[in-house]
Short mmCIF file of C-alpha atoms and ligand atoms in Angstrom, two decimals:
data_model
loop_
_atom_site.label_atom_id
_atom_site.label_comp_id
_atom_site.label_asym_id
_atom_site.label_seq_id
_atom_site.Cartn_x
_atom_site.Cartn_y
_atom_site.Cartn_z
CA MET A 1 -20.90 36.87 50.56
CA SER A 2 -18.81 34.31 52.47
CA GLU A 3 -15.07 34.55 52.22
CA ASP A 4 -14.82 31.11 50.60
CA LYS A 5 -17.29 32.02 47.88
CA GLU A 6 -15.43 35.23 47.11
CA VAL A 7 -12.08 33.36 46.79
CA LYS A 8 -13.74 30.87 44.50
CA GLN A 9 -15.17 33.62 42.22
CA TRP A 10 -11.79 35.35 42.02
CA LYS A 11 -10.11 32.12 41.06
CA GLU A 12 -12.73 31.45 38.39
CA LYS A 13 -12.08 34.89 36.94
CA LEU A 14 -8.31 34.76 37.08
CA PHE A 15 -7.16 31.11 36.64
CA TYR A 16 -7.00 29.08 33.39
CA ARG A 17 -8.00 25.49 34.01
CA PRO A 18 -9.01 23.21 31.17
CA LYS A 19 -12.23 21.36 32.06
CA ASN A 20 -13.71 18.07 31.04
CA GLY A 21 -15.94 18.71 28.04
CA TYR A 22 -18.82 16.72 29.45
CA ASP A 23 -18.93 19.05 32.49
CA GLN A 24 -19.65 21.97 30.13
CA ILE A 25 -22.46 20.51 28.03
CA ASP A 26 -26.03 19.45 28.58
CA ALA A 27 -27.82 16.19 27.84
CA GLU A 28 -29.08 17.35 24.43
CA GLN A 29 -25.53 18.03 23.31
CA THR A 30 -24.45 14.59 24.57
CA GLY A 31 -26.97 13.17 22.13
CA GLU A 32 -25.54 15.32 19.32
CA ILE A 33 -22.01 14.23 20.21
CA PHE A 34 -22.99 10.53 19.97
CA ALA A 35 -25.01 10.98 16.75
CA TYR A 36 -22.11 12.82 15.13
CA ALA A 37 -19.74 9.98 16.06
CA GLU A 38 -21.90 7.49 14.18
CA GLY A 39 -21.37 9.38 10.93
CA TYR A 40 -17.67 9.56 11.63
CA LYS A 41 -17.45 5.81 12.19
CA ARG A 42 -19.08 5.18 8.82
CA PHE A 43 -16.53 7.55 7.22
CA LEU A 44 -13.68 5.67 8.93
CA ASP A 45 -14.85 2.30 7.64
CA ALA A 46 -15.33 3.62 4.09
CA ALA A 47 -12.13 5.63 3.96
CA ARG A 48 -9.21 3.31 4.88
CA THR A 49 -6.61 4.99 2.62
CA GLU A 50 -5.95 8.39 1.16
CA ARG A 51 -7.58 7.38 -2.14
CA GLU A 52 -10.69 6.10 -0.39
CA ALA A 53 -10.85 9.18 1.84
CA VAL A 54 -10.82 11.41 -1.30
CA LYS A 55 -13.47 9.25 -2.95
CA GLU A 56 -15.67 9.44 0.14
CA ALA A 57 -15.12 13.20 0.53
CA ILE A 58 -16.10 13.76 -3.15
CA ARG A 59 -19.28 11.70 -2.60
CA MET A 60 -20.19 13.85 0.39
CA ALA A 61 -19.30 17.07 -1.48
CA GLU A 62 -21.28 16.15 -4.58
CA ASP A 63 -24.30 15.35 -2.39
CA ALA A 64 -23.96 18.88 -1.03
CA GLY A 65 -23.90 20.36 -4.57
CA PHE A 66 -20.16 20.68 -5.20
CA VAL A 67 -18.96 20.29 -8.79
CA PRO A 68 -15.50 19.44 -10.15
CA TYR A 69 -13.27 22.37 -11.03
CA THR A 70 -10.74 22.52 -13.82
CA PHE A 71 -8.33 25.39 -14.27
CA GLY A 72 -9.73 28.09 -16.50
CA MET A 73 -13.31 27.68 -15.31
CA GLU A 74 -14.91 30.82 -14.00
CA LEU A 75 -15.32 31.04 -10.25
CA GLN A 76 -18.45 33.00 -9.33
CA PRO A 77 -19.55 33.99 -5.83
CA GLY A 78 -21.91 31.24 -4.63
CA ALA A 79 -20.05 28.46 -6.53
CA LYS A 80 -19.06 25.27 -4.67
CA VAL A 81 -16.26 23.37 -6.36
CA TYR A 82 -13.69 20.67 -5.72
CA VAL A 83 -10.26 19.96 -7.14
CA ASN A 84 -9.42 16.26 -7.24
CA ASN A 85 -5.56 15.94 -7.23
CA ARG A 86 -4.81 12.51 -8.77
CA GLY A 87 -7.37 10.76 -6.58
CA LYS A 88 -5.11 11.16 -3.53
CA ALA A 89 -5.67 14.72 -2.38
CA LEU A 90 -8.63 17.10 -2.59
CA MET A 91 -9.53 20.73 -2.15
CA LEU A 92 -13.09 21.95 -1.60
CA ALA A 93 -13.81 25.59 -2.21
CA VAL A 94 -16.92 27.55 -1.24
CA LEU A 95 -16.85 30.86 -3.08
CA GLY A 96 -18.23 33.66 -0.94
CA GLU A 97 -20.12 36.87 -1.72
CA GLN A 98 -17.59 38.98 0.17
CA THR A 99 -14.70 40.62 -1.63
CA LEU A 100 -11.36 38.91 -1.05
CA ASP A 101 -9.26 41.95 -0.05
CA HIS A 102 -9.47 40.57 3.47
CA GLY A 103 -8.56 37.03 2.52
CA CYS A 104 -10.27 33.65 2.84
CA VAL A 105 -10.44 31.02 5.55
CA ILE A 106 -8.60 27.80 5.01
CA ALA A 107 -8.74 24.45 6.88
CA GLY A 108 -6.15 21.90 6.02
CA ALA A 109 -6.00 18.23 7.13
CA HIS A 110 -4.34 15.13 5.73
CA VAL A 111 -5.83 11.89 4.49
CA ASP A 112 -2.80 9.59 4.50
CA SER A 113 -2.05 7.40 7.57
CA PRO A 114 0.85 5.21 8.61
CA ARG A 115 0.62 1.77 6.99
CA LEU A 116 2.59 -1.01 5.22
CA ASP A 117 3.02 -0.39 1.45
CA LEU A 118 3.78 -3.40 -0.77
CA LYS A 119 7.22 -3.26 -2.36
CA GLN A 120 7.33 -3.05 -6.16
CA THR A 121 8.60 -6.62 -6.40
CA PRO A 122 6.81 -7.96 -3.36
CA MET A 123 6.23 -11.66 -3.92
CA TYR A 124 8.27 -14.60 -2.82
CA GLU A 125 7.87 -18.15 -1.51
CA ASP A 126 9.75 -19.67 1.44
CA SER A 127 9.14 -23.09 2.94
CA GLU A 128 6.02 -23.45 0.80
CA LEU A 129 4.49 -20.24 2.18
CA ALA A 130 3.77 -17.29 -0.14
CA TYR A 131 4.49 -13.77 1.10
CA PHE A 132 4.34 -10.09 0.03
CA LYS A 133 7.25 -7.93 1.16
CA THR A 134 6.29 -4.52 2.58
CA HIS A 135 7.92 -1.11 3.09
CA TYR A 136 6.45 0.80 5.99
CA TYR A 137 5.04 4.31 5.33
CA GLY A 138 5.16 6.88 8.11
CA GLY A 139 6.29 6.48 11.65
CA ILE A 140 5.28 3.16 13.11
CA LYS A 141 6.24 0.92 16.02
CA LYS A 142 6.81 -2.17 13.90
CA TYR A 143 5.89 -4.80 16.52
CA GLN A 144 2.34 -3.37 16.67
CA TRP A 145 1.73 -4.61 13.13
CA LEU A 146 2.42 -8.26 13.89
CA THR A 147 -0.34 -10.85 14.45
CA ILE A 148 -3.26 -8.59 13.55
CA PRO A 149 -5.69 -8.97 10.63
CA LEU A 150 -4.58 -6.81 7.67
CA ALA A 151 -6.55 -5.75 4.63
CA LEU A 152 -5.09 -4.78 1.19
CA HIS A 153 -6.24 -1.59 -0.48
CA GLY A 154 -5.07 0.29 -3.57
CA VAL A 155 -4.64 0.24 -7.31
CA VAL A 156 -2.65 -1.58 -9.99
CA ALA A 157 -2.01 0.60 -13.02
CA LEU A 158 -1.58 -1.44 -16.22
CA LYS A 159 0.52 -0.72 -19.32
CA ASP A 160 -2.60 -0.14 -21.42
CA GLY A 161 -3.61 2.80 -19.22
CA SER A 162 -6.32 0.89 -17.39
CA LYS A 163 -6.41 0.57 -13.62
CA VAL A 164 -7.48 -2.19 -11.28
CA THR A 165 -8.87 -1.39 -7.85
CA VAL A 166 -8.06 -3.76 -4.97
CA ARG A 167 -9.94 -3.94 -1.69
CA VAL A 168 -9.59 -7.26 0.18
CA GLY A 169 -10.12 -7.90 3.85
CA GLU A 170 -12.91 -5.53 4.76
CA GLU A 171 -16.00 -7.66 4.03
CA GLU A 172 -17.08 -10.32 6.53
CA SER A 173 -16.46 -13.07 4.00
CA ASP A 174 -13.10 -11.75 2.81
CA PRO A 175 -9.80 -13.32 3.76
CA VAL A 176 -7.25 -11.15 5.60
CA PHE A 177 -3.47 -11.06 5.58
CA TYR A 178 -1.11 -11.67 8.47
CA ILE A 179 2.42 -10.99 9.70
CA THR A 180 3.72 -13.63 12.10
CA ASP A 181 5.68 -13.16 15.39
CA LEU A 182 7.83 -15.63 17.28
CA LEU A 183 6.24 -17.63 20.09
CA PRO A 184 7.24 -16.59 23.66
CA HIS A 185 8.62 -20.02 24.33
CA LEU A 186 11.46 -19.35 21.81
CA SER A 187 11.88 -15.61 22.29
CA GLN A 188 14.78 -15.49 24.79
CA GLU A 189 16.96 -13.79 22.16
CA GLN A 190 14.22 -11.54 20.77
CA VAL A 191 13.08 -10.16 24.12
CA THR A 192 16.55 -9.13 25.20
CA LYS A 193 17.06 -6.98 22.08
CA THR A 194 16.00 -3.34 21.87
CA ILE A 195 12.60 -2.82 20.22
CA ALA A 196 14.42 -1.18 17.27
CA GLU A 197 16.61 -4.25 16.84
CA GLY A 198 14.04 -6.87 17.68
CA PHE A 199 11.67 -6.12 14.81
CA PRO A 200 13.53 -5.50 11.54
CA ALA A 201 11.47 -3.98 8.72
CA GLU A 202 12.44 -6.80 6.35
CA ASN A 203 10.46 -9.23 8.60
CA LEU A 204 7.25 -7.31 7.92
CA ASN A 205 6.11 -9.80 5.29
CA LEU A 206 2.42 -10.55 4.69
CA LEU A 207 1.40 -14.16 4.54
CA VAL A 208 -0.78 -14.43 1.37
CA GLY A 209 -1.03 -18.13 0.52
CA GLY A 210 -0.18 -21.73 1.33
CA ILE A 211 -1.65 -24.16 -1.22
CA PRO A 212 0.83 -25.46 -3.81
CA VAL A 213 -0.22 -26.05 -7.45
CA LYS A 214 0.07 -29.84 -8.10
CA ASP A 215 2.84 -31.18 -10.28
CA ASP A 216 4.98 -28.09 -9.84
CA ASP A 217 7.90 -28.46 -7.35
CA LYS A 218 9.40 -24.93 -7.18
CA ASP A 219 7.41 -21.81 -6.21
CA ALA A 220 4.20 -23.89 -6.51
CA VAL A 221 2.41 -21.86 -3.81
CA LYS A 222 3.45 -18.54 -5.32
CA ARG A 223 2.17 -19.78 -8.70
CA GLY A 224 -1.13 -20.73 -7.09
CA VAL A 225 -1.56 -17.25 -5.58
CA LEU A 226 -0.61 -15.52 -8.84
CA ALA A 227 -3.12 -17.66 -10.70
CA ILE A 228 -5.87 -16.45 -8.33
CA LEU A 229 -4.75 -12.80 -8.79
CA ASN A 230 -4.64 -13.25 -12.54
CA ALA A 231 -8.17 -14.71 -12.61
CA LYS A 232 -9.58 -12.06 -10.33
CA TYR A 233 -7.76 -8.91 -11.48
CA GLY A 234 -6.09 -9.87 -14.79
CA ILE A 235 -2.65 -9.01 -13.37
CA THR A 236 0.72 -10.73 -13.43
CA GLU A 237 3.73 -10.42 -11.09
CA GLU A 238 5.27 -7.69 -13.25
CA ASP A 239 2.21 -5.47 -12.70
CA PHE A 240 3.14 -4.89 -9.08
CA ILE A 241 5.83 -2.54 -10.40
CA SER A 242 3.09 0.01 -11.11
CA ALA A 243 0.87 -0.72 -8.14
CA GLU A 244 0.16 1.17 -4.93
CA LEU A 245 -1.12 -1.45 -2.55
CA GLU A 246 -1.37 -0.63 1.11
CA ALA A 247 -1.86 -3.11 4.02
CA VAL A 248 -4.02 -1.51 6.69
CA PRO A 249 -5.58 -3.11 9.81
CA ALA A 250 -8.73 -5.01 8.93
CA VAL A 251 -10.61 -3.92 12.02
CA LYS A 252 -13.70 -1.69 11.97
CA ALA A 253 -14.22 1.34 14.11
CA LYS A 254 -15.75 0.50 17.48
CA ASP A 255 -17.05 2.32 20.55
CA VAL A 256 -14.86 1.86 23.60
CA GLY A 257 -15.96 1.76 27.24
CA PHE A 258 -19.22 0.88 29.02
CA ASP A 259 -20.29 4.53 28.58
CA ARG A 260 -19.11 4.51 24.90
CA ALA A 261 -17.03 7.63 25.52
CA PHE A 262 -14.40 6.74 22.91
CA VAL A 263 -13.97 5.41 19.40
CA ALA A 264 -11.07 3.09 18.49
CA SER A 265 -10.11 2.80 14.85
CA TYR A 266 -7.32 2.68 12.36
CA GLY A 267 -6.51 6.06 10.87
CA HIS A 268 -7.86 8.61 13.37
CA ASP A 269 -4.65 10.45 12.42
CA ASP A 270 -5.91 12.41 10.59
CA ARG A 271 -9.45 11.40 9.63
CA VAL A 272 -10.62 12.61 13.06
CA CYS A 273 -9.77 16.14 11.76
CA THR A 274 -10.56 15.48 8.07
CA TYR A 275 -14.18 14.50 8.80
CA PRO A 276 -15.09 17.56 11.01
CA GLU A 277 -13.36 19.78 8.46
CA ILE A 278 -15.51 18.32 5.66
CA THR A 279 -18.75 18.58 7.66
CA ALA A 280 -17.96 22.14 8.70
CA THR A 281 -17.26 23.11 5.13
CA LEU A 282 -20.33 21.44 3.61
CA GLN A 283 -22.66 23.00 6.21
CA THR A 284 -21.28 26.54 6.18
CA GLU A 285 -23.63 29.37 5.16
CA THR A 286 -20.89 32.00 5.27
CA ASP A 287 -20.41 34.85 2.83
CA GLN A 288 -16.64 34.37 3.14
CA THR A 289 -14.61 32.21 0.77
CA VAL A 290 -13.72 28.87 2.38
CA LEU A 291 -11.03 26.40 1.27
CA CYS A 292 -10.94 22.88 2.72
CA ILE A 293 -7.71 21.03 1.96
CA LEU A 294 -7.28 17.28 2.26
CA ALA A 295 -3.60 16.60 1.71
CA ASP A 296 -1.70 13.40 1.02
CA LYS A 297 1.88 12.50 2.11
CA GLU A 298 1.82 14.38 5.43
CA GLU A 299 3.19 11.32 7.22
CA ILE A 300 6.36 11.45 5.08
CA GLY A 301 7.01 15.15 5.01
CA SER A 302 4.21 16.49 2.70
CA GLU A 303 6.48 15.83 -0.30
CA GLY A 304 5.50 15.31 -3.93
CA ASN A 305 2.67 16.53 -6.15
CA THR A 306 -0.09 15.26 -3.83
CA GLY A 307 1.54 16.65 -0.66
CA MET A 308 1.01 20.07 0.94
CA GLN A 309 4.25 21.36 -0.53
CA CYS A 310 2.92 21.10 -4.04
CA VAL A 311 2.09 24.43 -5.71
CA LEU A 312 -1.45 23.35 -6.49
CA ILE A 313 -3.02 25.21 -3.53
CA ASN A 314 -1.22 28.36 -4.59
CA ASP A 315 -2.46 27.81 -8.17
CA LEU A 316 -6.05 27.60 -6.92
CA LEU A 317 -5.66 30.71 -4.71
CA ASN A 318 -4.33 32.55 -7.78
CA GLU A 319 -7.35 31.49 -9.84
CA ILE A 320 -9.74 32.54 -7.05
CA ALA A 321 -8.00 35.91 -6.71
CA LYS A 322 -8.20 36.43 -10.46
CA SER A 323 -11.92 35.68 -10.51
CA TYR A 324 -12.55 38.25 -7.80
CA GLY A 325 -10.20 40.82 -9.33
CA VAL A 326 -7.92 40.78 -6.27
CA ASN A 327 -4.15 40.73 -6.11
CA PRO A 328 -3.27 37.12 -5.04
CA SER A 329 -0.56 38.41 -2.70
CA VAL A 330 -3.18 40.47 -0.90
CA LEU A 331 -5.53 37.48 -0.74
CA ARG A 332 -2.81 35.33 0.83
CA GLU A 333 -1.63 38.03 3.20
CA HIS A 334 -5.07 38.37 4.73
CA SER A 335 -6.08 34.70 4.70
CA LYS A 336 -6.35 32.59 7.83
CA CYS A 337 -5.76 28.87 8.30
CA ILE A 338 -6.35 26.15 10.81
CA SER A 339 -4.03 23.24 10.16
CA ALA A 340 -6.28 20.47 11.44
CA ASP A 341 -4.12 17.64 12.72
CA VAL A 342 -4.13 15.42 15.74
CA THR A 343 -2.08 15.90 18.85
CA ALA A 344 -0.92 13.52 21.58
CA GLY A 345 -3.52 13.08 24.27
CA TYR A 346 -2.25 12.94 27.83
CA ASP A 347 -1.95 9.29 28.80
CA PRO A 348 -1.76 8.61 32.59
CA ALA A 349 -0.14 5.23 31.83
CA TYR A 350 2.80 7.18 30.29
CA ALA A 351 2.58 10.33 32.43
CA SER A 352 6.36 11.02 32.26
CA ALA A 353 6.09 11.59 28.50
CA PHE A 354 3.92 14.67 29.08
CA GLU A 355 4.14 17.94 30.99
CA GLU A 356 0.68 18.15 32.55
CA MET A 357 0.26 21.94 32.53
CA ASN A 358 0.61 21.94 28.75
CA ALA A 359 -0.85 18.60 27.68
CA GLY A 360 -4.03 18.09 25.64
CA PHE A 361 -6.47 16.05 27.74
CA VAL A 362 -8.80 13.57 26.18
CA ASN A 363 -12.42 14.73 26.63
CA SER A 364 -11.36 18.35 27.25
CA GLY A 365 -11.93 19.44 23.67
CA VAL A 366 -10.22 20.11 20.41
CA THR A 367 -6.64 21.12 21.14
CA MET A 368 -4.65 24.05 19.78
CA ASN A 369 -0.89 23.60 19.39
CA LYS A 370 0.64 27.03 19.04
CA PHE A 371 3.76 25.30 17.75
CA THR A 372 4.92 21.77 16.94
CA GLY A 373 8.43 20.66 16.03
CA ALA A 374 11.15 19.13 18.22
CA ARG A 375 13.67 20.29 20.83
CA GLY A 376 13.91 24.14 20.54
CA LYS A 377 10.74 24.22 18.36
CA SER A 378 12.88 23.14 15.43
CA GLY A 379 10.85 22.48 12.24
CA SER A 380 7.83 24.23 13.72
CA ASN A 381 5.21 26.62 12.53
CA ASP A 382 4.94 28.91 15.59
CA ALA A 383 1.67 30.79 15.26
CA SER A 384 1.59 34.42 16.29
CA ALA A 385 0.04 35.60 19.56
CA GLU A 386 -2.11 37.95 17.54
CA TYR A 387 -3.61 35.21 15.41
CA ILE A 388 -4.35 33.01 18.46
CA GLY A 389 -5.89 35.98 20.21
CA TYR A 390 -8.18 36.41 17.16
CA LEU A 391 -9.18 32.70 17.24
CA ARG A 392 -9.86 32.90 21.03
CA GLY A 393 -12.41 35.57 20.21
CA VAL A 394 -14.00 33.51 17.45
CA PHE A 395 -14.33 30.46 19.76
CA ALA A 396 -15.54 32.47 22.76
CA LYS A 397 -18.38 33.94 20.69
CA GLU A 398 -19.64 30.42 19.87
CA ASN A 399 -18.95 28.86 23.30
CA ILE A 400 -16.57 26.31 21.82
CA VAL A 401 -15.00 23.83 24.24
CA TRP A 402 -11.31 23.77 23.41
CA GLN A 403 -7.92 23.69 25.12
CA THR A 404 -4.29 24.51 24.45
CA GLY A 405 -1.61 21.86 24.52
CA GLU A 406 1.75 20.77 23.18
CA LEU A 407 2.90 17.44 21.88
CA GLY A 408 4.52 15.85 24.97
CA ARG A 409 7.39 16.92 27.23
CA VAL A 410 10.16 19.12 25.84
CA ASP A 411 13.25 17.19 24.68
CA LEU A 412 11.47 13.87 24.30
CA GLY A 413 10.68 14.00 20.61
CA GLY A 414 8.24 15.91 18.52
CA GLY A 415 6.54 16.11 15.21
CA GLY A 416 5.34 18.40 12.41
CA THR A 417 2.24 18.95 10.32
CA VAL A 418 1.23 20.71 7.10
CA ALA A 419 1.02 24.01 9.07
CA LYS A 420 4.40 25.33 8.12
CA PHE A 421 3.85 24.81 4.37
CA ILE A 422 0.66 26.85 4.45
CA ALA A 423 2.24 29.50 6.65
CA ASN A 424 5.15 29.70 4.18
CA MET A 425 2.67 31.21 1.75
CA ASN A 426 2.30 34.20 4.02
CA ILE A 427 -0.89 32.88 5.62
CA ASP A 428 -1.59 32.99 9.38
CA THR A 429 -1.76 29.34 10.38
CA VAL A 430 -2.14 27.40 13.64
CA ASP A 431 -2.43 23.72 14.47
CA MET A 432 -5.61 22.50 16.00
CA GLY A 433 -6.93 18.97 16.31
CA VAL A 434 -8.24 16.10 18.33
CA PRO A 435 -6.02 14.55 21.00
CA VAL A 436 -5.32 10.87 20.26
CA LEU A 437 -4.19 8.02 22.51
CA SER A 438 -1.88 5.40 20.96
CA MET A 439 -1.26 7.68 17.95
CA HIS A 440 0.13 5.90 14.92
CA ALA A 441 -0.78 2.48 16.38
CA PRO A 442 -2.86 0.20 14.10
CA TYR A 443 -5.91 0.90 16.33
CA GLU A 444 -5.93 4.41 17.76
CA LEU A 445 -8.32 5.93 20.34
CA ILE A 446 -10.17 9.29 20.43
CA SER A 447 -12.99 10.81 22.50
CA LYS A 448 -16.37 11.45 20.90
CA ALA A 449 -16.59 14.77 22.72
CA ASP A 450 -13.26 15.95 21.31
CA LEU A 451 -14.38 14.87 17.80
CA TYR A 452 -17.56 16.93 18.11
CA THR A 453 -15.78 19.99 19.51
CA ALA A 454 -13.52 19.83 16.43
CA HIS A 455 -16.60 20.03 14.25
CA LYS A 456 -17.92 22.92 16.33
CA ALA A 457 -14.60 24.77 16.36
CA PHE A 458 -14.03 24.40 12.57
CA SER A 459 -17.65 25.41 11.97
CA ALA A 460 -17.12 28.58 14.02
CA PHE A 461 -13.91 29.26 12.05
CA VAL A 462 -15.61 29.02 8.62
CA LYS A 463 -18.79 30.79 9.73
MN1 LIG B 1 -1.38 13.86 11.45
MN1 LIG B 2 0.72 11.30 11.98
#
């Protein structure tokens, strides 16, 4: 053996180097990766909001034989059930043949994404233009939401208990909505401000109409728009008080690049983990018990009765434990969870925001974040070495392409996920998800290879 070859072999044995996913797969797998991405793109276009994601997930689950569960129902091994939490969050459960003394496997992702919610009194007219006022939801860079087509999705709940569903801006023939920006010619003051000062939230107002009703001098445009809404949905201005209407980018998911390596879309965070989690759960043939959680309100701290902090998951675990005759504390103690959420992909255009040795690289596979949080890991779930060691074994057995990473350079910022709320229940939990470029932008970017490795990794986990 030549000396060079020997050195190379030693390095291969001893060094850890994340590799490009495409270097580790064959042509057949490339076909699978691309085919899988087509299903994901359809999911993205159907599921623009948390409510629509839950609806779409239920449709997929029912096709796979899942039935709705209500508390008190018996849970037999072999059953496949789902719990629909107020149409905004969902849990799928596959009840295994195995006893639950050694716990179950849990995958948790979230289905809400940053967006612009309508205020409860949203409507006004100024200079004969009708607008809806918005209140942003989640962490956004406000200027990114100006001058792009926006669609309106959501529900209006009426006093009589009925509910109107709204979805405008997605069909080719639909109108869209629009937030204006100042022309560069007159922006000398705007461009010298900081980004935080230059784009106040109270300027994020959707243009929704411009034709005045004849013979009416005040608020004639607003009246015209309200008349259209009344004819179409039977609602009046007061009904917005009990509405949840969300403005989201009216742009479909698209392949990016001549080689179509990437998918750009609204809402990759966190549908790019939600979708693989659902497909892994629906396809599993395990004899273990699997729980797939699709949570709401992650982007604002997992609060409320549809967020991950709600006791509902614990209630379901208690019911499962009861059905199997197992102490629920023992079930939780031995359960394992992957908190499936996106991470920041290394972006060479903003290299200084990352620390290259510990960044998640796009195309190098689904990325594990041992911890999240900010500064000194504040607010983080910091998974144990033992649990990560266990998962390395699971992934090695199935030849999963994956990498380790952390969300950007230390001291620059940070973030959290649902991981800590699941871990708080005495469940081993680690964050793992697809690296995203331009995270939280109206149109985010992911790699098809990373998406597919997420499906493979979650499938190995629930096997
Ligand atoms: Mn997320
Ligand atoms: Mn997010």
